[in-house]
mmCIF file of C-alpha atoms in Angstrom:
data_model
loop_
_atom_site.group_PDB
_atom_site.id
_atom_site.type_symbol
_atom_site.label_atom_id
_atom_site.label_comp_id
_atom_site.label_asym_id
_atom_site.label_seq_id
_atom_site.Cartn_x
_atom_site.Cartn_y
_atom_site.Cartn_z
ATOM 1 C CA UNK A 1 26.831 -14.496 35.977
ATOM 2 C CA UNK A 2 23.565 -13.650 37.641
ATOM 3 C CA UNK A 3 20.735 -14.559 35.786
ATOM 4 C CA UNK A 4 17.302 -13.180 35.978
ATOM 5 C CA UNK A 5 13.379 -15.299 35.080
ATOM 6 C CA UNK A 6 11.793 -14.263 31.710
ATOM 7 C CA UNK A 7 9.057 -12.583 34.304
ATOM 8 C CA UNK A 8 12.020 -10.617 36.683
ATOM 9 C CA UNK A 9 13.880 -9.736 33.823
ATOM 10 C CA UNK A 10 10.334 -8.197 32.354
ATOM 11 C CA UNK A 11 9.688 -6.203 35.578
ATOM 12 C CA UNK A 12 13.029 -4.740 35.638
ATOM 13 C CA UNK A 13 13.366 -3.739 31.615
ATOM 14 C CA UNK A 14 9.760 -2.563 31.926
ATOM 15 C CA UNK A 15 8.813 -4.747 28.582
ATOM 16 C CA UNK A 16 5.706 -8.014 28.847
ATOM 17 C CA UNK A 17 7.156 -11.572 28.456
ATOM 18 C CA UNK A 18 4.891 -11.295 25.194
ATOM 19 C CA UNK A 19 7.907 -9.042 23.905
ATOM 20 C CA UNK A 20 10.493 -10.788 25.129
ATOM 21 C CA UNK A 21 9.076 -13.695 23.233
ATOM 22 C CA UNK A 22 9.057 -11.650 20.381
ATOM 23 C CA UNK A 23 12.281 -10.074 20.011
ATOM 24 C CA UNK A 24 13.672 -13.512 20.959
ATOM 25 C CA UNK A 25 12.005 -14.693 17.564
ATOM 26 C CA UNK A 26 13.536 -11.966 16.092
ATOM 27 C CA UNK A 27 17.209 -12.421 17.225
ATOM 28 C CA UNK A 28 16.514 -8.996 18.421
ATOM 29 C CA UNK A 29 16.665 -9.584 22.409
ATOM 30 C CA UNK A 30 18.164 -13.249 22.853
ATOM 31 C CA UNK A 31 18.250 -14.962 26.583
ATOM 32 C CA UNK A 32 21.370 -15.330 27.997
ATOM 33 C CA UNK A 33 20.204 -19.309 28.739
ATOM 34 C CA UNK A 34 17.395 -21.465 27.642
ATOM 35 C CA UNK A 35 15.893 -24.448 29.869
ATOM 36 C CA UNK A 36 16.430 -27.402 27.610
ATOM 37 C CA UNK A 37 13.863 -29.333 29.417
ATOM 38 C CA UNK A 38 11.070 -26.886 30.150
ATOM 39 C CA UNK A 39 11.996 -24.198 27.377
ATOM 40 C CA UNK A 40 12.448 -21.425 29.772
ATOM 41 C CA UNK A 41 14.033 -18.237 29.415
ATOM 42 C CA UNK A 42 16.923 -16.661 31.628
ATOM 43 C CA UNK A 43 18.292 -13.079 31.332
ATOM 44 C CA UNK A 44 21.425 -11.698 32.408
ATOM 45 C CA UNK A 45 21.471 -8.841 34.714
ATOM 46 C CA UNK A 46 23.941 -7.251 31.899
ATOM 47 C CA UNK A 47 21.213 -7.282 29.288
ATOM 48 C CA UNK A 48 18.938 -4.894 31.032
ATOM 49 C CA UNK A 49 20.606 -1.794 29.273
ATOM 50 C CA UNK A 50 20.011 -3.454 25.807
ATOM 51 C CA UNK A 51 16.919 -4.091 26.801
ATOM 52 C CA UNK A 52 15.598 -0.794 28.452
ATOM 53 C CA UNK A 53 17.471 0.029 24.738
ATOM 54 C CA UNK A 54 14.662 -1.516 22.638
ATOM 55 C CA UNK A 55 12.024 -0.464 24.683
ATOM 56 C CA UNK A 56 12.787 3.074 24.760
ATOM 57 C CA UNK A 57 13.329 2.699 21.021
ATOM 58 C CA UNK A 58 9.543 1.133 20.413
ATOM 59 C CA UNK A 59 8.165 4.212 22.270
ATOM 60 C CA UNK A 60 9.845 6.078 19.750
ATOM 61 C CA UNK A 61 7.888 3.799 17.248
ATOM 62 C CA UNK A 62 10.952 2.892 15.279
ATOM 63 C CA UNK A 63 10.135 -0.664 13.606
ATOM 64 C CA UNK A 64 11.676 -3.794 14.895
ATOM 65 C CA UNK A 65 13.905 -4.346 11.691
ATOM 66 C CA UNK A 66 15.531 -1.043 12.426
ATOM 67 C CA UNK A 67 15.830 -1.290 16.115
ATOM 68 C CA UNK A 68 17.965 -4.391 15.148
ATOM 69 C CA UNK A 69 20.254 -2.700 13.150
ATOM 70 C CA UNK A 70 20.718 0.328 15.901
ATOM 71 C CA UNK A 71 21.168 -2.329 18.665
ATOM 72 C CA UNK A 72 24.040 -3.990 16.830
ATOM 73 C CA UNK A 73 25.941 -0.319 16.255
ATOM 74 C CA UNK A 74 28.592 1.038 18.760
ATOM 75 C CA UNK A 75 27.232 4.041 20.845
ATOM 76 C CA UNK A 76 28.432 6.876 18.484
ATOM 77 C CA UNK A 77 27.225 5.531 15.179
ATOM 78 C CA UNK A 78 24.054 4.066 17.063
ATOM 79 C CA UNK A 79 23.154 8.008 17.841
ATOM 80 C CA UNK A 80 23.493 8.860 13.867
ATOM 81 C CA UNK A 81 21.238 6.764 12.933
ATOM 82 C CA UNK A 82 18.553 7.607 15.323
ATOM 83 C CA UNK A 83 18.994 11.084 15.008
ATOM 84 C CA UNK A 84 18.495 10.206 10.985
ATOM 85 C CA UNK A 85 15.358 8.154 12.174
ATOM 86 C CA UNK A 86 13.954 11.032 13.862
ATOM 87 C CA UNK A 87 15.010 13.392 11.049
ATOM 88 C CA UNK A 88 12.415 11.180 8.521
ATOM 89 C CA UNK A 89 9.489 11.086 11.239
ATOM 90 C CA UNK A 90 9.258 14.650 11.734
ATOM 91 C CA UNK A 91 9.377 14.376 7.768
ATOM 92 C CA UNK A 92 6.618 12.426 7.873
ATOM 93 C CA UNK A 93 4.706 14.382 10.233
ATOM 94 C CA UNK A 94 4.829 16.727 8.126
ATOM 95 C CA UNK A 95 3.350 14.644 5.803
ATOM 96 C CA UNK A 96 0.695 13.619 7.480
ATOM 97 C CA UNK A 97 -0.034 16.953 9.063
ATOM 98 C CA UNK A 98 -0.876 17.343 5.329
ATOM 99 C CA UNK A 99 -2.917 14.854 4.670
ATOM 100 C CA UNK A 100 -5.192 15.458 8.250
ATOM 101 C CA UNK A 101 -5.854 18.857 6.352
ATOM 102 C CA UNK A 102 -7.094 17.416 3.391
ATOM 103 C CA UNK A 103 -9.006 14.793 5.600
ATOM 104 C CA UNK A 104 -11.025 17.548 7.729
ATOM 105 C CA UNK A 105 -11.532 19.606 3.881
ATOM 106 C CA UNK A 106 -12.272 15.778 2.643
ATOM 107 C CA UNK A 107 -15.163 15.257 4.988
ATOM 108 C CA UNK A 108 -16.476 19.014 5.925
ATOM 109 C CA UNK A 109 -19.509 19.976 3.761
ATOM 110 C CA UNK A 110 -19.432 22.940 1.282
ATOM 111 C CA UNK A 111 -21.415 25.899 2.135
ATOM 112 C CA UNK A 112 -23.647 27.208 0.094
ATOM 113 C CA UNK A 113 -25.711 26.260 -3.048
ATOM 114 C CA UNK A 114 -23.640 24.754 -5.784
ATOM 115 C CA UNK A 115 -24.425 26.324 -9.219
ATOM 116 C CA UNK A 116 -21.429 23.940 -10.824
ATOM 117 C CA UNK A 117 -21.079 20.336 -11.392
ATOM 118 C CA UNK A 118 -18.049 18.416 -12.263
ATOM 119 C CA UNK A 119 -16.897 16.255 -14.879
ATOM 120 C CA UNK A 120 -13.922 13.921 -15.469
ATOM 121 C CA UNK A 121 -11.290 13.971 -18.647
ATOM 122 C CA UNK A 122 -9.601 10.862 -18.684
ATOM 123 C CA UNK A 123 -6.539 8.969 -20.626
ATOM 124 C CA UNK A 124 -5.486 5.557 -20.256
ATOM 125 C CA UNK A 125 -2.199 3.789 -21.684
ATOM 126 C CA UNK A 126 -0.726 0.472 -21.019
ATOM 127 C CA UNK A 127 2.637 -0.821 -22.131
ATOM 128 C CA UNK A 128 4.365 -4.145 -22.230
ATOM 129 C CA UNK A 129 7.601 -2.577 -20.867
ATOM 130 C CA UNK A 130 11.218 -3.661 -21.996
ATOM 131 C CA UNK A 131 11.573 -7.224 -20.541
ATOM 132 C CA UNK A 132 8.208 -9.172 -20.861
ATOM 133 C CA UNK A 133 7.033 -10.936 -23.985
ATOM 134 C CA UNK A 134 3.474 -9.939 -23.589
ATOM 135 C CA UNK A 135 1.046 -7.537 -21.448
ATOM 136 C CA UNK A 136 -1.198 -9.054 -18.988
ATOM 137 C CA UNK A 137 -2.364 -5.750 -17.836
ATOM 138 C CA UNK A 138 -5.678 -4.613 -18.459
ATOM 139 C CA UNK A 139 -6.927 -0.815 -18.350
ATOM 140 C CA UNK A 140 -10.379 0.522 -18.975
ATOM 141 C CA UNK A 141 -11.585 4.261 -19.486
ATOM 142 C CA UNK A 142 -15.302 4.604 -20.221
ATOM 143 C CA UNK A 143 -18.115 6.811 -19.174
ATOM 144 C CA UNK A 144 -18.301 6.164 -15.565
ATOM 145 C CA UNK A 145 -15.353 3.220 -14.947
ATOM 146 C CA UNK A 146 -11.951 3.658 -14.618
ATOM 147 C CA UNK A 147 -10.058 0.528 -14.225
ATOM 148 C CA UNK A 148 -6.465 -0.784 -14.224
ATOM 149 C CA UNK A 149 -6.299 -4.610 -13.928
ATOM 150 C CA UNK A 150 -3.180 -6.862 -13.415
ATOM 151 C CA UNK A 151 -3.016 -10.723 -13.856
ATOM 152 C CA UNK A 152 -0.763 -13.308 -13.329
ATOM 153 C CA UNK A 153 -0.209 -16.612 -14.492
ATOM 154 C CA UNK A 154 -0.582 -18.532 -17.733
ATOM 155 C CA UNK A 155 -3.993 -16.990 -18.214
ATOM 156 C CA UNK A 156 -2.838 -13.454 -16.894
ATOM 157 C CA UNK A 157 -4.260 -11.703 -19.565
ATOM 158 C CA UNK A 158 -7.349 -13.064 -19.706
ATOM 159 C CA UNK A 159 -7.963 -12.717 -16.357
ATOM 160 C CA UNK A 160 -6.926 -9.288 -16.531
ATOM 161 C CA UNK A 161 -9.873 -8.573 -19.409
ATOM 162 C CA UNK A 162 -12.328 -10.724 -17.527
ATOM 163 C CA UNK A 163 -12.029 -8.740 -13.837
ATOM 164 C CA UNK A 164 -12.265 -5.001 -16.213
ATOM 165 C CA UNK A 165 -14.843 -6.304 -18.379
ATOM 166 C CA UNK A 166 -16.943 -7.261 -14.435
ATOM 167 C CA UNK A 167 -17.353 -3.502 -13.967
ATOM 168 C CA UNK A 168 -17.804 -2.227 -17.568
ATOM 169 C CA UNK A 169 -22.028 -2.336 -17.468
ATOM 170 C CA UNK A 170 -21.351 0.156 -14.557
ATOM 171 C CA UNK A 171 -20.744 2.866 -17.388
ATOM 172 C CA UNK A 172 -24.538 2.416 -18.476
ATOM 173 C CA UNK A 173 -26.345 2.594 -15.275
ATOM 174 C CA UNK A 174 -28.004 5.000 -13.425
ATOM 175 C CA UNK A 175 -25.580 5.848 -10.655
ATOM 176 C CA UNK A 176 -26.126 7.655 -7.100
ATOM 177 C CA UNK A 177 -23.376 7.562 -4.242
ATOM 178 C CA UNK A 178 -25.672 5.819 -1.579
ATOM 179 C CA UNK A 179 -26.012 2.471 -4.021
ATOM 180 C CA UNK A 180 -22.602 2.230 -5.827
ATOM 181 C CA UNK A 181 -20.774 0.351 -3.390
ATOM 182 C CA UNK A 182 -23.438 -2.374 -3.571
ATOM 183 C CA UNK A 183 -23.233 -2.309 -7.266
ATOM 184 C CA UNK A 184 -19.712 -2.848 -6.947
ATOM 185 C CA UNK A 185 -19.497 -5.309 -4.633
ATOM 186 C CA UNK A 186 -21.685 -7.497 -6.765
ATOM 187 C CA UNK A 187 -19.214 -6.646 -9.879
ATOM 188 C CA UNK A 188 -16.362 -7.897 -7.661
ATOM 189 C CA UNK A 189 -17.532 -11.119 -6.970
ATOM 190 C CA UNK A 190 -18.749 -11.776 -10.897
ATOM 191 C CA UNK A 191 -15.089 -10.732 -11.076
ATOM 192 C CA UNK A 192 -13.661 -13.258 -8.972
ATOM 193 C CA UNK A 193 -16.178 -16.024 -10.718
ATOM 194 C CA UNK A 194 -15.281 -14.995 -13.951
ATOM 195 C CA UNK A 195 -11.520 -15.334 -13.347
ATOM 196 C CA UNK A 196 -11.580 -18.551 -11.806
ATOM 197 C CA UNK A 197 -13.394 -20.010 -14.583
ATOM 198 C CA UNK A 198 -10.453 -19.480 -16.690
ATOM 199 C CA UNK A 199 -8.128 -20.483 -14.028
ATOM 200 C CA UNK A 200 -10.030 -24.057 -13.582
ATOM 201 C CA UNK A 201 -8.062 -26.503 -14.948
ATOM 202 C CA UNK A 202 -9.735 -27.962 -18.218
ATOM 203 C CA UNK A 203 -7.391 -30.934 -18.851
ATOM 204 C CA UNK A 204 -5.287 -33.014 -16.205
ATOM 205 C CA UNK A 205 -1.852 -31.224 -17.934
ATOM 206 C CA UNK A 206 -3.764 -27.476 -17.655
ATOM 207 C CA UNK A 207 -2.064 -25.071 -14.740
ATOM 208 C CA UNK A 208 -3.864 -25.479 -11.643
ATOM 209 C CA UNK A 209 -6.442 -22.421 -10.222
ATOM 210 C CA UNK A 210 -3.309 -21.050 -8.557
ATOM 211 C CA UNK A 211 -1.525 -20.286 -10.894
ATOM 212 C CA UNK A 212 -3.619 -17.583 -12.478
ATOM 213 C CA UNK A 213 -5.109 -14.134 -10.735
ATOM 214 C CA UNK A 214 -5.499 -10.444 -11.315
ATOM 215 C CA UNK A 215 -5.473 -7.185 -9.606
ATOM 216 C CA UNK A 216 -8.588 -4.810 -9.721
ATOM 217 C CA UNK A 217 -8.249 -1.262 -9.270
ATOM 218 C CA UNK A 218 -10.852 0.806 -9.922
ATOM 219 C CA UNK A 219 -12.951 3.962 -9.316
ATOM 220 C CA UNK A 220 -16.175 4.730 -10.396
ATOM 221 C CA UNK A 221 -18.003 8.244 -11.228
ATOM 222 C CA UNK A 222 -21.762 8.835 -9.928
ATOM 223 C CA UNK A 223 -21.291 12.562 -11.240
ATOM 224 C CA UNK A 224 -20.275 13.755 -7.412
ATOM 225 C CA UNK A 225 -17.873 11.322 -5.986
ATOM 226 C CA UNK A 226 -15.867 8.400 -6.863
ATOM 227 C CA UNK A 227 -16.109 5.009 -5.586
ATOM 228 C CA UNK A 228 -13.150 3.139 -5.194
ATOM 229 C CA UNK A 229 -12.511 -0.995 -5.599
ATOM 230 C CA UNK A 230 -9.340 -2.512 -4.656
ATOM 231 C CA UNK A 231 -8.222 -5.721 -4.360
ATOM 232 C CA UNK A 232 -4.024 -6.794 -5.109
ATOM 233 C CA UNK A 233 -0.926 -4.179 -5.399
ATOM 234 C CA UNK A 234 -2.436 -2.069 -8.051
ATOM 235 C CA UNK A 235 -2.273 1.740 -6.805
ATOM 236 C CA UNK A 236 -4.616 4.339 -6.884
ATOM 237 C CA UNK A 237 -3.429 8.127 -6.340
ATOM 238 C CA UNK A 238 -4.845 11.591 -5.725
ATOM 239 C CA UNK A 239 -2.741 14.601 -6.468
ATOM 240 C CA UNK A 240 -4.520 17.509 -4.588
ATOM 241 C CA UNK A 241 -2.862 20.680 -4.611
ATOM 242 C CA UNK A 242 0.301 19.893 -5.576
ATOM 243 C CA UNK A 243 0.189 17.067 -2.998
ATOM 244 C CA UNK A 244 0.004 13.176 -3.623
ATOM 245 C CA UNK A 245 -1.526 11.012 -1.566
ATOM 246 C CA UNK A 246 -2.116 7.455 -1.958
ATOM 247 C CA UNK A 247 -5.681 6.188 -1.829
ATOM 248 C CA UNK A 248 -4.873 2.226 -1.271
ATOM 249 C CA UNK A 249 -3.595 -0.253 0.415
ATOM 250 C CA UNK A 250 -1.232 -2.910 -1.080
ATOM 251 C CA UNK A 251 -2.282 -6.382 -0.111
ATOM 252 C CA UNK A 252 1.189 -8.172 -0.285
ATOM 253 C CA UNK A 253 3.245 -9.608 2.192
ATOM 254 C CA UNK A 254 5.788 -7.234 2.605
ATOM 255 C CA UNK A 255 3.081 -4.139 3.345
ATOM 256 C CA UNK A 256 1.877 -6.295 6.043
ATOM 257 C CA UNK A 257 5.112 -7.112 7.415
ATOM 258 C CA UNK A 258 5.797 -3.175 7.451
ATOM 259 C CA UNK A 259 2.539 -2.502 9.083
ATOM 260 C CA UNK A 260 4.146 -5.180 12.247
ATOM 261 C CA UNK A 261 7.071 -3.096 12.274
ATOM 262 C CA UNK A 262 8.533 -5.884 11.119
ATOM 263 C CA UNK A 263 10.123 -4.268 8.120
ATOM 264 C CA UNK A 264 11.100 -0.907 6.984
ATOM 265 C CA UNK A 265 9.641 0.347 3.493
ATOM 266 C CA UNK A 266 12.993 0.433 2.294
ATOM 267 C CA UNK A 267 14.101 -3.239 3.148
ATOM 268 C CA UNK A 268 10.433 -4.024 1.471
ATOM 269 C CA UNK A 269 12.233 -3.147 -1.871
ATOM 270 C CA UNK A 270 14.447 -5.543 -1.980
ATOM 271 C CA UNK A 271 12.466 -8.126 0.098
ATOM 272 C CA UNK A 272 12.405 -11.446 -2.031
ATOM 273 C CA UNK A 273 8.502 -11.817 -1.478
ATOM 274 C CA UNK A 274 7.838 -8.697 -2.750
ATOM 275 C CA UNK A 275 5.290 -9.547 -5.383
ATOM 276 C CA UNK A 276 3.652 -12.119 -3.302
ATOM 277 C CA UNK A 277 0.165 -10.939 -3.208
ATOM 278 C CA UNK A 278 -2.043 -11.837 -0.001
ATOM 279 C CA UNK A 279 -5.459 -10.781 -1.776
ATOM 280 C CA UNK A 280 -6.161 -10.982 -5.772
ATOM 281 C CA UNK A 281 -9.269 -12.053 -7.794
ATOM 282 C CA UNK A 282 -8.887 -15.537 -8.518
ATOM 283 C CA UNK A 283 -7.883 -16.363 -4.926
ATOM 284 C CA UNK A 284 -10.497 -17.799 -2.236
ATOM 285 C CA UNK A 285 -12.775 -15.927 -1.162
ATOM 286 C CA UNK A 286 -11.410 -12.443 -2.153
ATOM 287 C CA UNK A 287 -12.273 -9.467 -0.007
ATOM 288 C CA UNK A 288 -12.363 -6.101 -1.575
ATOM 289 C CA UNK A 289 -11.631 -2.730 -0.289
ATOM 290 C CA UNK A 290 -14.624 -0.570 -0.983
ATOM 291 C CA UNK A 291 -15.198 3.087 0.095
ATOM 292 C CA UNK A 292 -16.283 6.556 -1.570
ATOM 293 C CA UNK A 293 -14.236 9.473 -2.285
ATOM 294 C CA UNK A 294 -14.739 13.391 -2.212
ATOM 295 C CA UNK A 295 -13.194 15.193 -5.304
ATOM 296 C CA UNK A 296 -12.707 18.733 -5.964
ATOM 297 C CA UNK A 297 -12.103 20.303 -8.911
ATOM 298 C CA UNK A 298 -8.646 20.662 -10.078
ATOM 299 C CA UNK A 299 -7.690 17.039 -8.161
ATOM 300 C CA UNK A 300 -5.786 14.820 -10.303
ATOM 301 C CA UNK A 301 -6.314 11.087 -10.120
ATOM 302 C CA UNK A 302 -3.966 8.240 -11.130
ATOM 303 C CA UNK A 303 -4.782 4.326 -11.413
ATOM 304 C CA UNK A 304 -1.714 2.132 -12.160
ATOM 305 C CA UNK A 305 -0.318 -0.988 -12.020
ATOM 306 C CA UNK A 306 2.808 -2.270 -10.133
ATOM 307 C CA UNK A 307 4.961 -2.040 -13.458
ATOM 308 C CA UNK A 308 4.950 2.048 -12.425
ATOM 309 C CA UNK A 309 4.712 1.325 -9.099
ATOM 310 C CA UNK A 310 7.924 -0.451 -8.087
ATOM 311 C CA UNK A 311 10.475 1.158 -10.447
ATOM 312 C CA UNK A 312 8.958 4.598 -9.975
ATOM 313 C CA UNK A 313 9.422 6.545 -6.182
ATOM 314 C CA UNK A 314 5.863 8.612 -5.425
ATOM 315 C CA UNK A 315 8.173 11.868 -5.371
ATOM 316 C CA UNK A 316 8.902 10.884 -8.832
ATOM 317 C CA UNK A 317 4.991 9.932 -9.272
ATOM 318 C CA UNK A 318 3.864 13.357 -7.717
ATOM 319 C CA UNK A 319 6.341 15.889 -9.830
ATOM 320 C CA UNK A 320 5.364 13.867 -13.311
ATOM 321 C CA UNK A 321 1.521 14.014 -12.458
ATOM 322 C CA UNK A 322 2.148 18.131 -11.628
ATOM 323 C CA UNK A 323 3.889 18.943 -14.518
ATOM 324 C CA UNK A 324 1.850 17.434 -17.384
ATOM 325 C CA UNK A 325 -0.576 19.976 -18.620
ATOM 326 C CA UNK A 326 -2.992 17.101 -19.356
ATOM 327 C CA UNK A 327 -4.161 13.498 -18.907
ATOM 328 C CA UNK A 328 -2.905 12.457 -21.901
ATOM 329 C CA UNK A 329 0.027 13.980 -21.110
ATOM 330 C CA UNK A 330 0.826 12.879 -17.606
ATOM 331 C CA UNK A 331 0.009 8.593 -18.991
ATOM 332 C CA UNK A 332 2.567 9.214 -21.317
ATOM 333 C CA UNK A 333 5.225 10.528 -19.181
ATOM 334 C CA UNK A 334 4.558 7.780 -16.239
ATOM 335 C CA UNK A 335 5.062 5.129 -18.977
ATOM 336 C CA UNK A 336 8.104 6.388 -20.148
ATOM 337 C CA UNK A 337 9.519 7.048 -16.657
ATOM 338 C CA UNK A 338 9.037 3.461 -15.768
ATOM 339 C CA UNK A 339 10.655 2.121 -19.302
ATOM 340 C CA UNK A 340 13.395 4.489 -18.294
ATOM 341 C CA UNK A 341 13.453 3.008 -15.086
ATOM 342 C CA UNK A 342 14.148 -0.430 -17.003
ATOM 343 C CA UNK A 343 10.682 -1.272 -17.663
ATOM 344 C CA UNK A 344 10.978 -4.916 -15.975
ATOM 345 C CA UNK A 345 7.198 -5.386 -15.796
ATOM 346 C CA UNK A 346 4.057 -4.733 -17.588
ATOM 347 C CA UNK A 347 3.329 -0.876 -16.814
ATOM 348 C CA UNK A 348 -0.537 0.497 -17.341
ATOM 349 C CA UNK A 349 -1.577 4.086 -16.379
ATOM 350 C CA UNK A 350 -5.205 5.650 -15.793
ATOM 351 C CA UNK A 351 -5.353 9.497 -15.285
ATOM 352 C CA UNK A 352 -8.498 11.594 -14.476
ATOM 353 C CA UNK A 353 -8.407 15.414 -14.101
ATOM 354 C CA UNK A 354 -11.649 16.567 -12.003
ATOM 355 C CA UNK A 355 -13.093 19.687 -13.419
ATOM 356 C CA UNK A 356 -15.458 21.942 -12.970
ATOM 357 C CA UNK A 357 -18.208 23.304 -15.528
ATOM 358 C CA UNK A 358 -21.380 25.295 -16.002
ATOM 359 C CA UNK A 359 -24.685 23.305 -15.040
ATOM 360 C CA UNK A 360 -27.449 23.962 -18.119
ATOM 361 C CA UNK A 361 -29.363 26.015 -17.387
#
């Protein structure tokens, strides 16, 4: 059998050592013969195919997990499932075609003088769902804050209160979009102090700091735009003209292992790390997303926690949030959904509705 370097073999199949290291990780791409003294790799000339295979595939941008599955197939059902590949990424083209139009609406400034202002109507519910004893989740609607919170641990709930409560004086201050995020950032890290005071051990047989944490997801009026925290696998939504578009960025393991094409969204499902959280108040050092968002009237908001989340699909999500004629409304029927969806977890719901009135004259 002719056999080929790691470096000839990379020339010929067009893909870097680098990714031949990789995929040999993966049991993706694995060398015909390994140098059990120096570690080297050999190829054999008959792997080429398999190989020009994958790389065609990652210009296609189809995820590593997925590439494995096609490689394993026989020609004919190999071509099905690309072909279904393709089908969802022109799908999702679509989608983001979508969202790039609300992006250049987003950030293009309104002509004209603006005789309006806009307020928010708001409804918050949060439910201990049909398997857990007790709610750790935390949710928080006042005059400017709007806050979901969920903990974890033998202090969950606690912690939970402690990370809302952080942002609460927010209601009763003097607000303007250029200071906010400041604001917030200093309520983030009381947060974070706050919950790790009740995660400190206070006997030798207490849980260690570990073991307890929340989520913080929150947005915050300043009568023109909202400013968004985030920190854990709470969610925060907008529903914009009949579209939904998610505002955040989970910070678990499995969202980072799907943004390495490592893993498909729908493997992340069933992954068995999940809920295993990368950031979360009551960790070290906890870095929060911060950033402001454009509204405009008639744009729905939704905060939730993972209880809605991970037993609820966004389609699902998106036709619940269009349909209910009001706040109140639409927190009642994401609740429910999830409890008919089993309810395995704590499920908490925020919903804003962005509308437009009269300024006095």
């Amino acid at each position: 059998m002719e056999m080929l370097t790691i470096g000839a073999f990379a020339r010929a199949s067009r893909l870097s050592p680098k990714a031949l290291r990789l995929y040999d990780e993966l049991e993706l791409l694995r060398p015909a013969r390994v140098d059990p003294e120096t570690g080297y790799r050999y190829y054999a000339v008959g792997q080429l195919e398999q190989a020009r295979l994958v790389a065609w595939l990652r210009r296609l941008g189809m995820p590593l997990a997925r590439i494995r599955r096609v490689c394993a197939l026989e020609p004919g059902p190999a071509a099905r499932e690309i072909r279904a590949y393709w089908a969802r990424v022109e799908a999702e083209t679509v989608a983001r075609r979508d969202l790039a139009t609300f992006l250049v609406d987003h950030l293009s400034p309104s002509p004209g003088k603006d005789t309006s202002m806009l307020e928010l109507r708001c409804s918050a519910l949060s439910d201990t769902g049909r398997v857990r004893d007790a709610n750790q989740d935390s949710v928080h609607v006042g005059a400017r804050v709007l806050a979901v919170a969920d903990g974890c641990g033998p202090y969950g709930a606690p912690a939970s209160t402690a990370a809302v409560q952080a942002l609460t004086f927010l209601d009763d201050e003097p607000l303007s979009a250029g200071g906010v995020l400041n604001l917030l950032e200093d309520a983030v890290e009381g947060a974070a102090r706050a919950v790790a005071d009740l995660a400190a051990p206070s006997t030798a047989q207490a849980p260690t700091a570990g073991d307890t944490g929340s989520t913080l997801t929150a947005l915050v009026w300043t009568g023109s735009q909202l400013a968004l925290v985030h920190i854990g696998d709470s969610r925060a939504y907008l529903l914009r003209e009949g579209g939904l578009f998610r505002i955040t960025h989970d910070h678990t393991v499995v969202q980072s292992l799907i943004d390495e094409g490592r893993l498909t969204p729908e493997e992340a499902t069933t992954h068995p790390q999940r809920a295993m959280l990368l950031k979360a108040l009551g960790t070290a050092a906890p870095v929060a997303d911060l950033r402001l968002q454009d509204v405009r009237p008639g744009d729905r908001c939704l905060l939730c926690s993972d209880g809605l989340s991970t037993v609820v699909p966004d389609e699902e999500i998106a036709r619940l949030l269009r349909s209910a004629p009001s706040p109140d409304d639409a927190v009642r029927a994401l609740v429910g959904a999830a409890n008919d969806a089993g309810g395995p977890d704590n499920v908490s719901c925020v919903v804003a509705d962005v509308v437009e009135v009269a300024r006095p004259v």
